[in-house]
CSV table of C-alpha atoms in Angstrom, one decimal:
chain,number,residue,atom,x,y,z
B,1,MET,CA,-21.8,-20.3,-50.1
B,2,GLN,CA,-22.9,-19.2,-46.4
B,3,PRO,CA,-20.3,-16.3,-45.0
B,4,SER,CA,-18.0,-17.6,-42.3
B,5,PRO,CA,-19.0,-16.7,-38.8
B,6,PRO,CA,-16.8,-13.5,-37.2
B,7,LEU,CA,-14.0,-14.6,-35.2
B,8,THR,CA,-14.2,-13.9,-31.7
B,9,ALA,CA,-11.5,-12.0,-30.1
B,10,THR,CA,-10.5,-13.6,-26.4
B,11,LEU,CA,-7.9,-13.4,-24.3
B,12,ALA,CA,-7.3,-16.9,-24.6
B,13,LEU,CA,-6.1,-16.3,-28.3
B,14,LEU,CA,-3.0,-14.0,-27.2
B,15,PRO,CA,0.4,-15.2,-27.3
B,16,GLU,CA,1.3,-16.3,-23.6
B,17,GLU,CA,3.8,-13.3,-23.3
B,18,LEU,CA,1.1,-10.9,-23.8
B,19,LEU,CA,-1.3,-12.6,-21.6
B,20,GLU,CA,1.4,-12.6,-19.0
B,21,ARG,CA,1.8,-9.0,-19.3
B,22,ILE,CA,-2.0,-8.6,-19.0
B,23,LEU,CA,-2.1,-10.8,-16.0
B,24,ALA,CA,0.4,-9.2,-14.2
B,25,LEU,CA,-1.5,-6.1,-14.2
B,26,ALA,CA,-4.5,-7.8,-12.8
B,27,VAL,CA,-2.9,-9.4,-9.9
B,28,GLU,CA,-0.5,-6.7,-9.0
B,29,ALA,CA,-0.5,-5.3,-5.4
B,30,PRO,CA,1.4,-2.5,-3.5
B,31,PRO,CA,4.8,-3.3,-3.1
B,32,ALA,CA,5.3,-2.9,0.8
B,33,PRO,CA,2.6,-3.5,3.8
B,34,HIS,CA,-0.6,-1.1,4.3
B,35,PRO,CA,-2.0,-2.1,7.5
B,36,ARG,CA,-5.4,-1.2,8.6
B,37,ALA,CA,-5.6,1.5,11.2
B,38,PRO,CA,-7.0,0.3,14.3
B,39,TRP,CA,-10.1,2.6,14.0
B,40,HIS,CA,-11.0,1.1,10.3
B,41,ALA,CA,-12.8,-1.9,10.7
B,42,PRO,CA,-13.0,-4.3,7.6
B,43,PRO,CA,-16.6,-4.3,6.4
B,44,SER,CA,-18.8,-7.0,7.8
B,45,PRO,CA,-20.2,-9.4,4.9
B,46,THR,CA,-23.7,-9.7,4.7
B,47,ALA,CA,-25.8,-11.9,2.5
B,48,ALA,CA,-27.1,-9.3,0.5
B,49,ALA,CA,-23.5,-7.8,-0.4
B,50,PRO,CA,-21.6,-9.8,-3.4
B,51,PRO,CA,-19.0,-11.8,-2.7
B,52,PRO,CA,-15.4,-9.8,-2.8
B,53,ARG,CA,-13.4,-9.8,-5.7
B,54,THR,CA,-9.6,-10.6,-5.0
B,55,ARG,CA,-6.6,-10.6,-7.4
B,56,ALA,CA,-6.9,-14.3,-6.9
B,57,ALA,CA,-9.9,-14.1,-9.4
B,58,PRO,CA,-7.6,-14.5,-12.6
B,59,LEU,CA,-6.3,-17.8,-11.5
B,60,LEU,CA,-9.7,-19.0,-11.1
B,61,VAL,CA,-10.8,-18.4,-14.8
B,62,SER,CA,-9.0,-21.2,-16.6
B,63,ARG,CA,-6.1,-23.4,-16.1
B,64,ALA,CA,-4.1,-21.6,-18.5
B,65,PHE,CA,-4.6,-18.5,-16.4
B,66,HIS,CA,-3.8,-20.4,-13.3
B,67,ARG,CA,-0.5,-21.7,-14.7
B,68,ILE,CA,0.6,-18.5,-15.8
B,69,ALA,CA,-0.6,-16.2,-13.5
B,70,LEU,CA,0.2,-18.2,-10.3
B,71,PRO,CA,4.0,-17.5,-10.3
B,72,LEU,CA,3.2,-13.8,-10.3
B,73,PHE,CA,0.9,-14.1,-7.3
B,74,TYR,CA,4.2,-15.5,-5.3
B,75,ARG,CA,6.8,-13.0,-6.7
B,76,THR,CA,6.1,-11.0,-3.6
B,77,LEU,CA,4.9,-12.0,-0.3
B,78,VAL,CA,3.8,-9.3,2.4
B,79,LEU,CA,3.2,-11.3,5.7
B,80,HIS,CA,1.4,-9.1,8.5
B,81,SER,CA,1.2,-11.5,11.3
B,82,ALA,CA,2.3,-15.1,12.6
B,83,ALA,CA,-1.0,-16.5,11.4
B,84,GLN,CA,-0.3,-15.7,7.8
B,85,ALA,CA,3.4,-16.9,8.0
B,86,THR,CA,2.0,-20.1,9.4
B,87,ALA,CA,-0.7,-20.7,6.4
B,88,LEU,CA,2.0,-19.5,3.9
B,89,LEU,CA,4.4,-22.5,5.4
B,90,ARG,CA,1.7,-24.9,4.9
B,91,THR,CA,1.2,-23.7,1.0
B,92,LEU,CA,4.8,-23.8,0.4
B,93,ALA,CA,5.4,-27.5,2.2
B,94,ALA,CA,2.5,-28.6,-0.2
B,95,ALA,CA,3.9,-26.7,-3.4
B,96,PRO,CA,7.9,-26.7,-2.8
B,97,ALA,CA,8.4,-25.2,-6.2
B,98,LEU,CA,6.5,-22.0,-5.5
B,99,CYS,CA,9.9,-21.1,-3.0
B,100,ALA,CA,11.8,-20.3,-6.2
B,101,ALA,CA,9.1,-18.0,-7.5
B,102,VAL,CA,9.4,-15.6,-4.5
B,103,ARG,CA,11.5,-12.6,-5.4
B,104,THR,CA,10.6,-10.0,-2.5
B,105,LEU,CA,9.6,-11.0,1.2
B,106,VAL,CA,7.9,-8.0,3.2
B,107,LEU,CA,8.0,-8.7,6.9
B,108,ALA,CA,5.1,-6.0,8.6
B,109,ALA,CA,5.6,-7.8,12.1
B,110,PRO,CA,8.8,-10.2,12.2
B,111,SER,CA,7.9,-13.4,14.1
B,112,PRO,CA,9.5,-16.7,14.5
B,113,PRO,CA,7.2,-18.5,11.4
B,114,ASP,CA,8.5,-15.5,9.3
B,115,ALA,CA,12.1,-16.7,9.9
B,116,ARG,CA,11.1,-20.1,8.7
B,117,VAL,CA,9.7,-18.6,5.6
B,118,LEU,CA,12.8,-16.5,5.0
B,119,ALA,CA,14.9,-19.6,5.4
B,120,LEU,CA,12.5,-21.5,2.6
B,121,VAL,CA,12.5,-18.7,-0.2
B,122,ALA,CA,16.2,-17.4,0.5
B,123,PRO,CA,18.1,-18.9,-2.5
B,124,ALA,CA,15.9,-16.9,-4.9
B,125,LEU,CA,15.1,-13.8,-2.9
B,126,ARG,CA,16.0,-10.6,-4.4
B,127,ALA,CA,14.6,-8.0,-1.6
B,128,LEU,CA,14.0,-8.0,1.7
B,129,ASP,CA,11.6,-5.7,3.6
B,130,VAL,CA,11.2,-5.7,7.4
B,131,THR,CA,9.6,-3.5,9.8
B,132,LEU,CA,10.8,-3.4,13.3
B,133,PRO,CA,8.0,-4.1,15.7
B,134,PRO,CA,7.1,-2.5,18.7
B,135,ALA,CA,7.8,-4.1,22.3
B,136,LEU,CA,6.5,-7.7,22.7
B,137,ASP,CA,3.9,-7.8,25.7
B,138,GLY,CA,2.9,-11.0,27.6
B,139,PRO,CA,4.6,-14.4,28.7
B,140,ALA,CA,5.2,-15.7,25.6
B,141,ALA,CA,7.3,-12.5,24.2
B,142,ALA,CA,10.8,-14.2,24.9
B,143,GLY,CA,10.0,-16.9,22.4
B,144,ASP,CA,8.4,-14.5,19.7
B,145,ALA,CA,11.6,-13.1,18.8
B,146,PHE,CA,12.8,-13.0,15.4
B,147,ALA,CA,16.0,-14.6,14.3
B,148,CYS,CA,17.6,-15.7,11.3
B,149,PRO,CA,18.6,-19.5,11.0
B,150,PRO,CA,22.3,-19.9,11.8
B,151,ALA,CA,23.1,-21.6,8.1
B,152,LEU,CA,21.0,-18.9,6.5
B,153,ARG,CA,22.4,-18.0,3.0
B,154,LEU,CA,21.0,-15.2,0.8
B,155,PRO,CA,23.1,-15.6,-2.6
B,156,ALA,CA,20.7,-13.6,-4.8
B,157,LEU,CA,19.7,-10.6,-2.3
B,158,ARG,CA,20.3,-7.4,-3.7
B,159,THR,CA,18.3,-4.9,-1.9
B,160,LEU,CA,17.5,-4.7,2.0
B,161,SER,CA,14.9,-2.1,3.5
B,162,VAL,CA,14.4,-1.5,7.2
B,163,ARG,CA,11.4,0.5,8.6
B,164,LYS,CA,10.5,1.3,12.1
B,165,ALA,CA,6.8,1.1,13.4
B,166,PRO,CA,5.2,3.9,15.0
B,167,GLY,CA,5.9,3.5,19.0
B,168,THR,CA,9.0,1.4,18.2
B,169,TYR,CA,12.1,2.4,20.3
B,170,LEU,CA,15.7,0.8,19.5
B,171,SER,CA,16.0,0.0,23.2
B,172,GLN,CA,13.1,-2.4,23.3
B,173,PRO,CA,14.0,-6.1,22.9
B,174,ALA,CA,11.9,-6.9,19.9
B,175,PRO,CA,13.8,-4.4,17.7
B,176,ARG,CA,17.0,-5.3,18.9
B,177,ALA,CA,16.3,-9.0,18.1
B,178,VAL,CA,15.2,-7.9,14.6
B,179,LEU,CA,18.2,-5.7,14.1
B,180,ALA,CA,20.7,-8.5,15.0
B,181,ALA,CA,18.9,-10.9,12.7
B,182,LEU,CA,19.2,-8.2,10.2
B,183,ALA,CA,23.0,-7.9,10.7
B,184,ALA,CA,23.2,-11.6,10.2
B,185,ALA,CA,21.3,-11.3,7.0
B,186,VAL,CA,23.5,-8.9,5.5
B,187,ARG,CA,26.7,-11.2,6.5
B,188,ALA,CA,24.8,-14.0,4.7
B,189,ALA,CA,24.2,-11.7,1.6
B,190,PRO,CA,27.3,-11.7,-0.8
B,191,LEU,CA,25.7,-9.8,-3.6
B,192,LEU,CA,23.9,-7.1,-1.5
B,193,GLU,CA,23.8,-3.6,-3.4
B,194,CYS,CA,21.4,-1.2,-1.6
B,195,THR,CA,20.4,-0.7,1.8
B,196,THR,CA,17.3,1.8,2.7
B,197,THR,CA,16.3,2.8,6.5
B,198,THR,CA,13.4,4.8,7.2
B,199,PHE,CA,14.8,6.1,10.3
B,200,PRO,CA,18.2,8.1,11.0
B,201,LEU,CA,21.1,5.9,11.8
B,202,SER,CA,22.9,6.5,15.0
B,203,THR,CA,25.3,5.2,17.5
B,204,ASP,CA,22.8,3.2,19.4
B,205,PRO,CA,23.7,-0.2,20.4
B,206,ALA,CA,21.1,-1.8,18.6
B,207,LEU,CA,22.3,-0.7,15.4
B,208,THR,CA,26.2,-1.5,16.2
B,209,ALA,CA,26.0,-5.1,14.7
B,210,LEU,CA,23.9,-3.8,11.4
B,211,LEU,CA,26.6,-0.9,10.9
B,212,ALA,CA,29.4,-3.0,11.3
B,213,ALA,CA,27.9,-5.8,8.8
B,214,LEU,CA,27.1,-2.7,6.3
B,215,SER,CA,30.7,-1.5,6.6
B,216,THR,CA,32.2,-5.0,5.4
B,217,ALA,CA,29.7,-6.0,2.8
B,218,PRO,CA,31.5,-6.6,-0.2
B,219,THR,CA,29.3,-5.4,-3.0
B,220,LEU,CA,27.2,-2.5,-1.2
B,221,HIS,CA,27.2,0.9,-3.2
B,222,THR,CA,24.4,2.4,-1.9
B,223,LEU,CA,23.2,3.5,1.5
B,224,ARG,CA,19.8,5.5,1.6
B,225,THR,CA,18.9,7.2,5.0
B,226,PRO,CA,17.1,10.3,6.3
B,227,LEU,CA,19.5,13.1,7.1
B,228,PRO,CA,20.5,13.1,11.2
B,229,ALA,CA,19.3,16.0,12.6
B,230,LEU,CA,22.6,16.4,14.7
B,231,TRP,CA,26.1,14.9,14.1
B,232,THR,CA,26.6,11.5,14.5
B,233,PRO,CA,29.6,9.1,13.7
B,234,ALA,CA,27.3,6.1,12.7
B,235,LEU,CA,27.8,6.7,9.1
B,236,LEU,CA,31.7,6.9,9.4
B,237,GLY,CA,32.2,3.4,10.0
B,238,VAL,CA,29.8,2.4,6.8
B,239,ALA,CA,31.9,5.1,4.7
B,240,ARG,CA,35.0,2.9,5.4
B,241,ASN,CA,33.5,0.2,3.1
B,242,PRO,CA,35.8,0.4,-0.1
B,243,ALA,CA,32.7,-0.8,-2.1
B,244,LEU,CA,30.3,1.9,-1.2
B,245,GLN,CA,29.9,4.5,-3.9
B,246,ARG,CA,27.3,6.9,-2.6
B,247,ILE,CA,25.0,7.8,0.7
B,248,CYS,CA,21.5,9.2,-0.5
B,249,LEU,CA,20.4,11.5,2.3
B,250,SER,CA,16.8,13.1,2.4
B,251,ALA,CA,14.9,15.6,4.4
B,252,GLY,CA,12.5,12.6,5.4
B,253,ALA,CA,12.1,8.9,4.7
B,254,PRO,CA,14.1,8.3,1.4
B,255,SER,CA,12.4,7.7,-2.0
B,256,PRO,CA,11.7,4.2,-2.8
B,257,ALA,CA,14.5,2.4,-4.5
B,258,TYR,CA,11.6,0.5,-6.7
B,259,ALA,CA,8.3,1.8,-7.8
B,260,HIS,CA,5.1,0.3,-9.8
B,261,PRO,CA,6.2,-1.2,-12.9
B,262,TYR,CA,3.7,0.5,-15.1
B,263,SER,CA,3.7,3.9,-13.6
B,264,TYR,CA,6.5,5.1,-15.5
B,265,PRO,CA,8.0,4.5,-18.8
B,266,HIS,CA,11.4,2.9,-17.8
B,267,ALA,CA,10.1,1.3,-14.6
B,268,ARG,CA,9.6,-2.3,-16.1
B,269,ALA,CA,13.4,-2.5,-16.5
B,270,HIS,CA,13.4,-2.4,-12.7
B,271,ALA,CA,10.5,-3.9,-10.8
B,272,SER,CA,7.2,-5.6,-11.1
B,273,TYR,CA,4.8,-6.3,-8.5
B,274,ALA,CA,2.4,-9.2,-7.9
B,275,CYS,CA,0.6,-10.7,-5.2
B,276,GLY,CA,0.8,-14.0,-3.0
B,277,GLY,CA,-1.9,-16.6,-2.9
B,278,GLY,CA,-2.5,-19.9,-4.3
B,279,PRO,CA,-4.3,-23.2,-2.7
B,280,HIS,CA,-4.1,-21.5,0.7
B,281,ALA,CA,-4.9,-18.1,-1.0
B,282,ALA,CA,-5.1,-14.7,0.9
B,283,TYR,CA,-2.4,-15.1,3.2
B,284,ALA,CA,0.0,-12.9,1.7
B,285,CYS,CA,0.1,-10.4,-0.9
B,286,GLY,CA,1.5,-7.2,-2.3
B,287,GLY,CA,5.0,-6.7,-4.2
B,288,GLU,CA,7.9,-6.4,-6.5
B,289,ARG,CA,9.1,-8.3,-9.6
B,290,ASP,CA,12.1,-8.8,-11.3
B,291,ALA,CA,13.0,-10.1,-14.8
B,292,ALA,CA,14.8,-13.4,-13.5
B,293,CYS,CA,11.9,-15.7,-14.1
B,294,GLY,CA,11.8,-19.5,-15.0
B,295,ARG,CA,9.5,-18.1,-18.1
B,296,ALA,CA,10.5,-15.5,-20.6
B,297,PRO,CA,11.2,-12.1,-18.9
B,298,LEU,CA,8.9,-9.3,-19.1
B,299,ALA,CA,11.9,-6.8,-19.3
B,300,PRO,CA,15.4,-6.8,-19.1
B,301,ALA,CA,17.0,-7.7,-15.9
B,302,SER,CA,18.4,-4.6,-13.7
B,303,SER,CA,19.4,-3.8,-10.3
B,304,ALA,CA,16.7,-2.1,-8.1
B,305,CYS,CA,19.5,0.3,-7.1
B,306,ALA,CA,20.7,1.1,-10.4
B,307,ASP,CA,23.1,4.1,-11.4
B,308,PRO,CA,21.3,7.3,-10.1
B,309,SER,CA,22.3,9.0,-13.2
B,310,SER,CA,19.6,6.6,-15.1
B,311,PRO,CA,16.8,8.7,-16.6
B,312,SER,CA,14.5,5.7,-14.8
B,313,LEU,CA,15.7,7.1,-11.5
B,314,ASN,CA,14.3,10.4,-12.0
B,315,PRO,CA,12.9,11.7,-8.7
B,316,SER,CA,10.1,12.9,-10.7
B,317,SER,CA,9.1,9.7,-12.0
B,318,LEU,CA,9.1,7.8,-8.9
B,319,ASN,CA,5.6,6.5,-7.6
B,320,PRO,CA,5.0,9.2,-5.1
B,321,SER,CA,2.3,7.5,-2.9
B,322,TYR,CA,4.4,4.4,-1.4
B,323,PRO,CA,6.5,2.9,0.1
B,324,TYR,CA,8.1,6.3,1.3
B,325,ASP,CA,7.7,10.1,0.7
B,326,PRO,CA,10.0,11.3,-2.1
B,327,SER,CA,12.2,14.5,-1.3
B,328,PRO,CA,13.5,15.6,-4.4
B,329,ALA,CA,14.3,19.1,-3.0
B,330,PRO,CA,17.9,19.5,-2.3
B,331,LEU,CA,19.3,19.6,1.2
B,332,ARG,CA,20.8,22.6,2.6
B,333,ALA,CA,24.6,22.5,3.2
B,334,SER,CA,24.2,24.7,6.5
B,335,ALA,CA,22.4,21.3,8.1
B,336,LEU,CA,24.3,20.5,11.4
B,337,PHE,CA,25.3,17.1,9.8
B,338,LEU,CA,26.3,18.2,6.5
B,339,ALA,CA,28.5,21.2,8.1
B,340,GLU,CA,30.3,18.5,10.4
B,341,ALA,CA,30.5,15.5,7.7
B,342,ARG,CA,32.6,18.0,5.6
B,343,ALA,CA,35.6,17.3,7.6
B,344,HIS,CA,35.7,13.8,6.8
B,345,ALA,CA,36.6,13.3,3.2
B,346,ARG,CA,35.5,9.9,2.5
B,347,LEU,CA,32.1,10.6,4.0
B,348,ALA,CA,31.8,13.8,2.2
B,349,GLU,CA,32.5,12.2,-1.0
B,350,LEU,CA,29.9,9.7,-0.5
B,351,VAL,CA,27.3,12.2,0.3
B,352,ARG,CA,28.5,14.6,-2.5
B,353,ALA,CA,27.8,11.4,-4.7
B,354,GLY,CA,24.4,10.5,-3.6
B,355,THR,CA,22.5,13.6,-2.3
B,356,ALA,CA,21.5,16.9,-3.7
B,357,VAL,CA,22.9,19.6,-1.6
B,358,ALA,CA,21.8,23.4,-2.3
B,359,GLY,CA,24.9,25.6,-1.8
B,360,TRP,CA,27.2,23.1,-2.7
B,361,GLY,CA,29.0,25.1,-5.2
B,362,ALA,CA,32.0,24.6,-7.1
B,363,GLY,CA,35.4,25.4,-5.5
B,364,ALA,CA,34.2,23.7,-2.1
B,365,GLY,CA,36.9,21.4,-2.6
B,366,ALA,CA,36.9,17.7,-2.6
B,367,GLY,CA,36.4,17.2,1.0
B,368,GLY,CA,33.4,19.5,1.7
B,369,TRP,CA,30.9,22.0,0.3
B,370,ARG,CA,30.8,25.9,0.6
B,371,GLY,CA,28.0,27.3,2.3
B,372,ARG,CA,25.8,30.2,1.2
B,373,ALA,CA,23.6,33.1,2.3
B,374,TRP,CA,20.1,31.9,2.5
B,375,THR,CA,17.7,34.9,1.4
B,376,VAL,CA,14.1,34.6,-0.1
B,377,GLY,CA,15.1,34.9,-3.5
B,378,ALA,CA,18.2,32.4,-3.2
B,379,VAL,CA,15.9,30.0,-1.8
B,380,ASP,CA,13.1,30.2,-4.6
B,381,ALA,CA,15.6,30.4,-7.4
B,382,VAL,CA,17.0,27.0,-6.1
B,383,ASP,CA,13.5,25.4,-5.8
B,384,ALA,CA,12.7,26.5,-9.1
B,385,ASN,CA,16.1,25.5,-10.6
B,386,ALA,CA,15.5,21.9,-8.9
B,387,SER,CA,12.1,21.8,-10.3
B,388,THR,CA,13.4,22.0,-13.9
B,389,GLY,CA,16.2,19.6,-13.5
B,390,GLY,CA,18.7,22.7,-13.6
B,391,GLU,CA,22.2,22.3,-11.8
B,392,ALA,CA,23.2,25.5,-10.9
B,393,GLY,CA,23.6,26.0,-7.1
B,394,VAL,CA,22.7,22.4,-6.8
B,395,GLN,CA,25.3,19.5,-7.1
B,396,GLY,CA,24.8,15.7,-6.4
B,397,VAL,CA,22.3,13.5,-7.5
B,398,GLN,CA,18.9,12.1,-6.1
B,399,CYS,CA,19.5,8.4,-5.5
């Protein structure tokens, strides 16, 4: 009797649930745009150079791999130009079912084609990330403004992130048009829970509509923004929103509301990332994945802006590389904005709930915080305490 040949272990023999996890690792991309610097030209391919391997490669292995991984490619779409958006529109027109797979849309340079993409993927969209563009030049600038369709509805949108490109000023027409469109998007999102801006909010007229929309968002519980250098009443209007639970202020751009799904133990309960591709591949990439999927979920569903007391949102657990610079160090209560904000009880309550403030000691009262003398030893003690997770001299949480 001849011995049976040894079994060869291959990926194809694994259950689809495990195979989906493995392919997710292969097709994931950064969750936000990484534009190439103007001085960093892409390498020019030569005849001797090997063909580039992209995250689309697993889709070409077999029909089973293509069927399992294709929805992962479209979980997040990162669009850098109008040409990419136009190509993506052709892909979605040829395969309308892919619209339901999109959970995160990142617009690095909003344009009219991007607005049409937003309208197509709106029903299942969970996160919207928009970068305010610089001023538009040329005779066609007037027709290149990004605007939300009048009948736009975002029934599943949970998180909104607003960035500002270098050299962008809110007084310019292009950023003002995008901010007006974002205000309309907030009003069209009845389940919006978390909003993040990478620039301090102010009373600039360009932000009036967006701030008004945030102040009436029925389910908004978290606002994340850098600490203003000077006092501004911009946050007072948003603080009047009865649904708001916390305002997370940071010394720099706020830390991400979501991180890479496998970068820390609890992250899979919050997000996962993939890359856009398909018949017209390489037109969009990057992103976030949630558990709401037509297939079996990879992890329990959870909001991208969960309760900050959760261990999975510990600042030390966040991915430090992108999209924001984490700032776990507590703010000083002597900052000009915080010193003035303590006179407004509701605003002080929200800041206390969402921001780590050193010198915000016990006995400060419900509407403010108590300052303290800052000596070299005191600063070192607070920094050491914060790094070890202590609470002496530091109250509030890092959102």
